[in-house]
PDB file of C-alpha atoms in Angstrom:
ATOM      1  CA  MET A 200      38.910 -53.916 -64.036  1.00  0.00           C
ATOM      2  CA  GLN A 201      37.795 -50.983 -61.938  1.00  0.00           C
ATOM      3  CA  LYS A 202      40.579 -49.062 -60.193  1.00  0.00           C
ATOM      4  CA  ILE A 203      40.394 -49.459 -56.416  1.00  0.00           C
ATOM      5  CA  THR A 204      42.068 -46.886 -54.198  1.00  0.00           C
ATOM      6  CA  ARG A 205      43.927 -48.032 -51.133  1.00  0.00           C
ATOM      7  CA  ILE A 206      42.604 -46.664 -47.876  1.00  0.00           C
ATOM      8  CA  LYS A 207      45.478 -44.998 -46.027  1.00  0.00           C
ATOM      9  CA  TYR A 208      43.985 -44.191 -42.639  1.00  0.00           C
ATOM     10  CA  ARG A 209      40.499 -44.050 -41.195  1.00  0.00           C
ATOM     11  CA  SER A 210      39.944 -42.843 -37.659  1.00  0.00           C
ATOM     12  CA  ASP A 211      36.591 -44.658 -37.454  1.00  0.00           C
ATOM     13  CA  ILE A 212      38.344 -47.974 -38.082  1.00  0.00           C
ATOM     14  CA  GLN A 213      40.943 -47.171 -35.417  1.00  0.00           C
ATOM     15  CA  ILE A 214      38.167 -46.371 -32.924  1.00  0.00           C
ATOM     16  CA  LEU A 215      36.414 -49.676 -33.718  1.00  0.00           C
ATOM     17  CA  ARG A 216      39.723 -51.514 -33.281  1.00  0.00           C
ATOM     18  CA  ALA A 217      40.260 -49.872 -29.903  1.00  0.00           C
ATOM     19  CA  LEU A 218      36.727 -50.736 -28.752  1.00  0.00           C
ATOM     20  CA  ALA A 219      37.180 -54.340 -29.910  1.00  0.00           C
ATOM     21  CA  VAL A 220      40.468 -54.677 -28.012  1.00  0.00           C
ATOM     22  CA  ILE A 221      39.008 -53.102 -24.856  1.00  0.00           C
ATOM     23  CA  ALA A 222      36.009 -55.458 -25.019  1.00  0.00           C
ATOM     24  CA  VAL A 223      38.268 -58.508 -25.277  1.00  0.00           C
ATOM     25  CA  ILE A 224      40.534 -57.315 -22.464  1.00  0.00           C
ATOM     26  CA  LEU A 225      37.573 -56.697 -20.146  1.00  0.00           C
ATOM     27  CA  PHE A 226      36.170 -60.112 -21.022  1.00  0.00           C
ATOM     28  CA  HIS A 227      39.448 -61.809 -20.135  1.00  0.00           C
ATOM     29  CA  ILE A 228      39.906 -59.871 -16.911  1.00  0.00           C
ATOM     30  CA  ASP A 229      36.501 -60.901 -15.627  1.00  0.00           C
ATOM     31  CA  LYS A 230      33.737 -62.379 -17.748  1.00  0.00           C
ATOM     32  CA  SER A 231      31.101 -60.748 -15.526  1.00  0.00           C
ATOM     33  CA  ILE A 232      32.448 -57.249 -16.334  1.00  0.00           C
ATOM     34  CA  PHE A 233      31.693 -57.569 -20.028  1.00  0.00           C
ATOM     35  CA  LYS A 234      29.884 -60.841 -20.675  1.00  0.00           C
ATOM     36  CA  TYR A 235      29.949 -60.538 -24.465  1.00  0.00           C
ATOM     37  CA  GLY A 236      33.405 -59.036 -24.805  1.00  0.00           C
ATOM     38  CA  TYR A 237      34.523 -61.914 -26.997  1.00  0.00           C
ATOM     39  CA  ILE A 238      32.508 -60.275 -29.791  1.00  0.00           C
ATOM     40  CA  GLY A 239      35.455 -57.891 -30.026  1.00  0.00           C
ATOM     41  CA  VAL A 240      37.343 -60.700 -31.761  1.00  0.00           C
ATOM     42  CA  ASP A 241      34.614 -60.878 -34.414  1.00  0.00           C
ATOM     43  CA  ILE A 242      34.771 -57.120 -34.895  1.00  0.00           C
ATOM     44  CA  PHE A 243      38.530 -57.316 -35.244  1.00  0.00           C
ATOM     45  CA  PHE A 244      38.195 -60.095 -37.864  1.00  0.00           C
ATOM     46  CA  VAL A 245      35.785 -57.960 -39.903  1.00  0.00           C
ATOM     47  CA  ILE A 246      38.095 -54.945 -39.713  1.00  0.00           C
ATOM     48  CA  SER A 247      41.134 -57.017 -40.712  1.00  0.00           C
ATOM     49  CA  GLY A 248      39.221 -58.558 -43.600  1.00  0.00           C
ATOM     50  CA  PHE A 249      38.166 -55.111 -44.817  1.00  0.00           C
ATOM     51  CA  VAL A 250      41.642 -53.592 -44.550  1.00  0.00           C
ATOM     52  CA  ILE A 251      43.470 -56.559 -46.096  1.00  0.00           C
ATOM     53  CA  SER A 252      40.887 -56.946 -48.885  1.00  0.00           C
ATOM     54  CA  ASN A 253      41.285 -53.280 -49.744  1.00  0.00           C
ATOM     55  CA  LEU A 254      45.073 -53.637 -49.784  1.00  0.00           C
ATOM     56  CA  ILE A 255      44.970 -56.695 -52.050  1.00  0.00           C
ATOM     57  CA  TYR A 256      42.356 -55.382 -54.478  1.00  0.00           C
ATOM     58  CA  SER A 257      43.956 -51.941 -54.742  1.00  0.00           C
ATOM     59  CA  LYS A 258      47.276 -53.545 -55.684  1.00  0.00           C
ATOM     60  CA  LEU A 259      45.594 -56.022 -58.039  1.00  0.00           C
ATOM     61  CA  SER A 260      43.813 -53.173 -59.822  1.00  0.00           C
ATOM     62  CA  LYS A 261      47.215 -51.573 -60.527  1.00  0.00           C
ATOM     63  CA  ASN A 262      48.909 -54.921 -61.357  1.00  0.00           C
ATOM     64  CA  GLU A 263      51.252 -54.411 -58.381  1.00  0.00           C
ATOM     65  CA  PHE A 264      50.183 -57.322 -56.178  1.00  0.00           C
ATOM     66  CA  ARG A 265      52.863 -59.928 -55.483  1.00  0.00           C
ATOM     67  CA  LEU A 266      51.734 -62.906 -53.431  1.00  0.00           C
ATOM     68  CA  LYS A 267      55.188 -63.763 -52.069  1.00  0.00           C
ATOM     69  CA  GLU A 268      55.756 -60.168 -50.993  1.00  0.00           C
ATOM     70  CA  PHE A 269      52.325 -59.972 -49.353  1.00  0.00           C
ATOM     71  CA  ILE A 270      52.791 -63.203 -47.367  1.00  0.00           C
ATOM     72  CA  PHE A 271      56.340 -62.226 -46.395  1.00  0.00           C
ATOM     73  CA  MET A 272      55.121 -58.854 -45.093  1.00  0.00           C
ATOM     74  CA  ARG A 273      52.342 -60.507 -43.037  1.00  0.00           C
ATOM     75  CA  PHE A 274      54.762 -63.015 -41.520  1.00  0.00           C
ATOM     76  CA  LYS A 275      57.376 -60.334 -40.884  1.00  0.00           C
ATOM     77  CA  ARG A 276      54.769 -58.373 -38.962  1.00  0.00           C
ATOM     78  CA  ILE A 277      53.347 -61.300 -36.936  1.00  0.00           C
ATOM     79  CA  ILE A 278      55.987 -64.004 -36.400  1.00  0.00           C
ATOM     80  CA  PRO A 279      58.614 -62.045 -34.362  1.00  0.00           C
ATOM     81  CA  ALA A 280      55.985 -60.933 -31.827  1.00  0.00           C
ATOM     82  CA  LEU A 281      54.484 -64.431 -31.758  1.00  0.00           C
ATOM     83  CA  VAL A 282      57.830 -66.117 -31.086  1.00  0.00           C
ATOM     84  CA  SER A 283      58.687 -63.554 -28.375  1.00  0.00           C
ATOM     85  CA  TYR A 284      55.340 -64.152 -26.697  1.00  0.00           C
ATOM     86  CA  LEU A 285      55.721 -67.931 -26.880  1.00  0.00           C
ATOM     87  CA  LEU A 286      59.199 -67.822 -25.334  1.00  0.00           C
ATOM     88  CA  PHE A 287      57.902 -65.635 -22.500  1.00  0.00           C
ATOM     89  CA  VAL A 288      54.947 -67.984 -21.932  1.00  0.00           C
ATOM     90  CA  GLN A 289      57.222 -71.027 -21.806  1.00  0.00           C
ATOM     91  CA  ILE A 290      59.246 -69.428 -19.004  1.00  0.00           C
ATOM     92  CA  VAL A 291      56.098 -68.466 -17.074  1.00  0.00           C
ATOM     93  CA  LEU A 292      54.653 -71.967 -17.551  1.00  0.00           C
ATOM     94  CA  PHE A 293      57.790 -73.683 -16.327  1.00  0.00           C
ATOM     95  CA  PHE A 294      57.586 -71.920 -12.983  1.00  0.00           C
ATOM     96  CA  ASN A 295      53.827 -71.737 -12.470  1.00  0.00           C
ATOM     97  CA  VAL A 296      51.890 -74.755 -13.732  1.00  0.00           C
ATOM     98  CA  ASP A 297      52.007 -78.504 -13.477  1.00  0.00           C
ATOM     99  CA  HIS A 298      53.849 -80.732 -15.931  1.00  0.00           C
ATOM    100  CA  GLN A 299      50.710 -81.719 -17.870  1.00  0.00           C
ATOM    101  CA  ASN A 300      49.745 -78.094 -18.515  1.00  0.00           C
ATOM    102  CA  VAL A 301      53.284 -77.294 -19.652  1.00  0.00           C
ATOM    103  CA  ILE A 302      53.067 -80.102 -22.216  1.00  0.00           C
ATOM    104  CA  GLN A 303      49.627 -79.048 -23.488  1.00  0.00           C
ATOM    105  CA  ASN A 304      50.569 -75.364 -23.722  1.00  0.00           C
ATOM    106  CA  THR A 305      53.809 -76.258 -25.496  1.00  0.00           C
ATOM    107  CA  LYS A 306      51.938 -78.362 -28.073  1.00  0.00           C
ATOM    108  CA  THR A 307      49.557 -75.496 -28.717  1.00  0.00           C
ATOM    109  CA  SER A 308      52.529 -73.126 -29.030  1.00  0.00           C
ATOM    110  CA  LEU A 309      54.125 -75.334 -31.668  1.00  0.00           C
ATOM    111  CA  TYR A 310      50.872 -75.512 -33.608  1.00  0.00           C
ATOM    112  CA  SER A 311      50.557 -71.731 -33.397  1.00  0.00           C
ATOM    113  CA  ILE A 312      53.958 -71.313 -35.060  1.00  0.00           C
ATOM    114  CA  LEU A 313      52.579 -73.472 -37.889  1.00  0.00           C
ATOM    115  CA  LEU A 314      49.461 -71.228 -37.847  1.00  0.00           C
ATOM    116  CA  LEU A 315      47.259 -74.173 -36.900  1.00  0.00           C
ATOM    117  CA  ALA A 316      46.504 -73.463 -33.243  1.00  0.00           C
ATOM    118  CA  ASN A 317      42.788 -73.226 -33.989  1.00  0.00           C
ATOM    119  CA  VAL A 318      42.739 -76.732 -35.469  1.00  0.00           C
ATOM    120  CA  HIS A 319      44.763 -78.173 -32.593  1.00  0.00           C
ATOM    121  CA  ILE A 320      42.746 -76.500 -29.839  1.00  0.00           C
ATOM    122  CA  SER A 321      39.451 -77.611 -31.370  1.00  0.00           C
ATOM    123  CA  GLN A 322      40.574 -81.221 -30.947  1.00  0.00           C
ATOM    124  CA  TYR A 323      40.968 -81.156 -27.178  1.00  0.00           C
ATOM    125  CA  MET A 324      39.355 -78.149 -25.473  1.00  0.00           C
ATOM    126  CA  GLU A 325      36.250 -76.023 -25.321  1.00  0.00           C
ATOM    127  CA  TYR A 326      37.158 -72.349 -25.279  1.00  0.00           C
ATOM    128  CA  PHE A 327      34.754 -71.281 -22.511  1.00  0.00           C
ATOM    129  CA  THR A 328      35.569 -73.965 -19.934  1.00  0.00           C
ATOM    130  CA  VAL A 329      37.435 -73.622 -16.655  1.00  0.00           C
ATOM    131  CA  ASP A 330      40.295 -75.720 -18.071  1.00  0.00           C
ATOM    132  CA  SER A 331      40.848 -73.171 -20.831  1.00  0.00           C
ATOM    133  CA  SER A 332      41.953 -70.578 -18.268  1.00  0.00           C
ATOM    134  CA  LYS A 333      45.016 -72.736 -17.531  1.00  0.00           C
ATOM    135  CA  ASN A 334      46.099 -72.584 -21.164  1.00  0.00           C
ATOM    136  CA  LEU A 335      48.115 -69.402 -21.662  1.00  0.00           C
ATOM    137  CA  VAL A 336      48.202 -69.770 -25.438  1.00  0.00           C
ATOM    138  CA  ILE A 337      44.576 -70.687 -26.137  1.00  0.00           C
ATOM    139  CA  ASN A 338      43.908 -67.205 -27.515  1.00  0.00           C
ATOM    140  CA  LEU A 339      46.303 -67.886 -30.369  1.00  0.00           C
ATOM    141  CA  TRP A 340      43.463 -69.671 -32.192  1.00  0.00           C
ATOM    142  CA  SER A 341      42.365 -66.250 -33.469  1.00  0.00           C
ATOM    143  CA  LEU A 342      45.830 -65.422 -34.786  1.00  0.00           C
ATOM    144  CA  SER A 343      45.883 -68.733 -36.656  1.00  0.00           C
ATOM    145  CA  VAL A 344      42.498 -67.988 -38.220  1.00  0.00           C
ATOM    146  CA  GLU A 345      43.678 -64.544 -39.279  1.00  0.00           C
ATOM    147  CA  GLU A 346      46.913 -65.845 -40.784  1.00  0.00           C
ATOM    148  CA  GLN A 347      45.044 -68.625 -42.611  1.00  0.00           C
ATOM    149  CA  PHE A 348      42.842 -65.903 -44.110  1.00  0.00           C
ATOM    150  CA  TYR A 349      45.986 -63.978 -45.140  1.00  0.00           C
ATOM    151  CA  ILE A 350      47.171 -67.039 -47.061  1.00  0.00           C
ATOM    152  CA  ILE A 351      43.909 -68.287 -48.582  1.00  0.00           C
ATOM    153  CA  PHE A 352      42.153 -65.025 -49.478  1.00  0.00           C
ATOM    154  CA  PRO A 353      44.951 -63.609 -51.679  1.00  0.00           C
ATOM    155  CA  LEU A 354      45.135 -66.916 -53.535  1.00  0.00           C
ATOM    156  CA  ILE A 355      41.401 -66.734 -54.249  1.00  0.00           C
ATOM    157  CA  ALA A 356      41.624 -63.048 -55.258  1.00  0.00           C
ATOM    158  CA  VAL A 357      44.498 -63.725 -57.671  1.00  0.00           C
ATOM    159  CA  LEU A 358      42.712 -66.769 -59.114  1.00  0.00           C
ATOM    160  CA  LEU A 359      39.483 -64.803 -59.654  1.00  0.00           C
ATOM    161  CA  ARG A 360      41.425 -62.032 -61.351  1.00  0.00           C
ATOM    162  CA  LYS A 361      43.052 -64.514 -63.745  1.00  0.00           C
ATOM    163  CA  ILE A 362      39.688 -66.126 -64.528  1.00  0.00           C
ATOM    164  CA  ARG A 363      38.263 -62.714 -65.523  1.00  0.00           C
TER     165      ARG A 363
END
């Protein structure tokens, strides 16, 4: 197998990340400011896929990749911030929205902890509707997609390596 070098830091990737985040923020502040700002999420997905793929393949090429360690590191990076955010949102919801919205947001929060918010949200809400603005955790669909990728892609990469 060809040796793949891990990319340490690339300023062009950091600039793209920043532009993607700014686009999404502007979109969420006011959709008329940056109508297609949601494309920033797509850009962020591509960047994450590139960076994580490079990490996995560089470690695989040196026989240093450990699936448990990789998944643990991803969860260690994401879950504490996610839980903190969800606790904060629950407090805000309790004081600011009606009972029905509290229930729906709480369900979505629980699914997001299981990394399935995207599946849950797709069952009851369109992302670009007026109702979606009342859901303070609707944006967690993208985190669920990313985490699902972090679980499935390494499994496929390891399997393909063993097949070769």
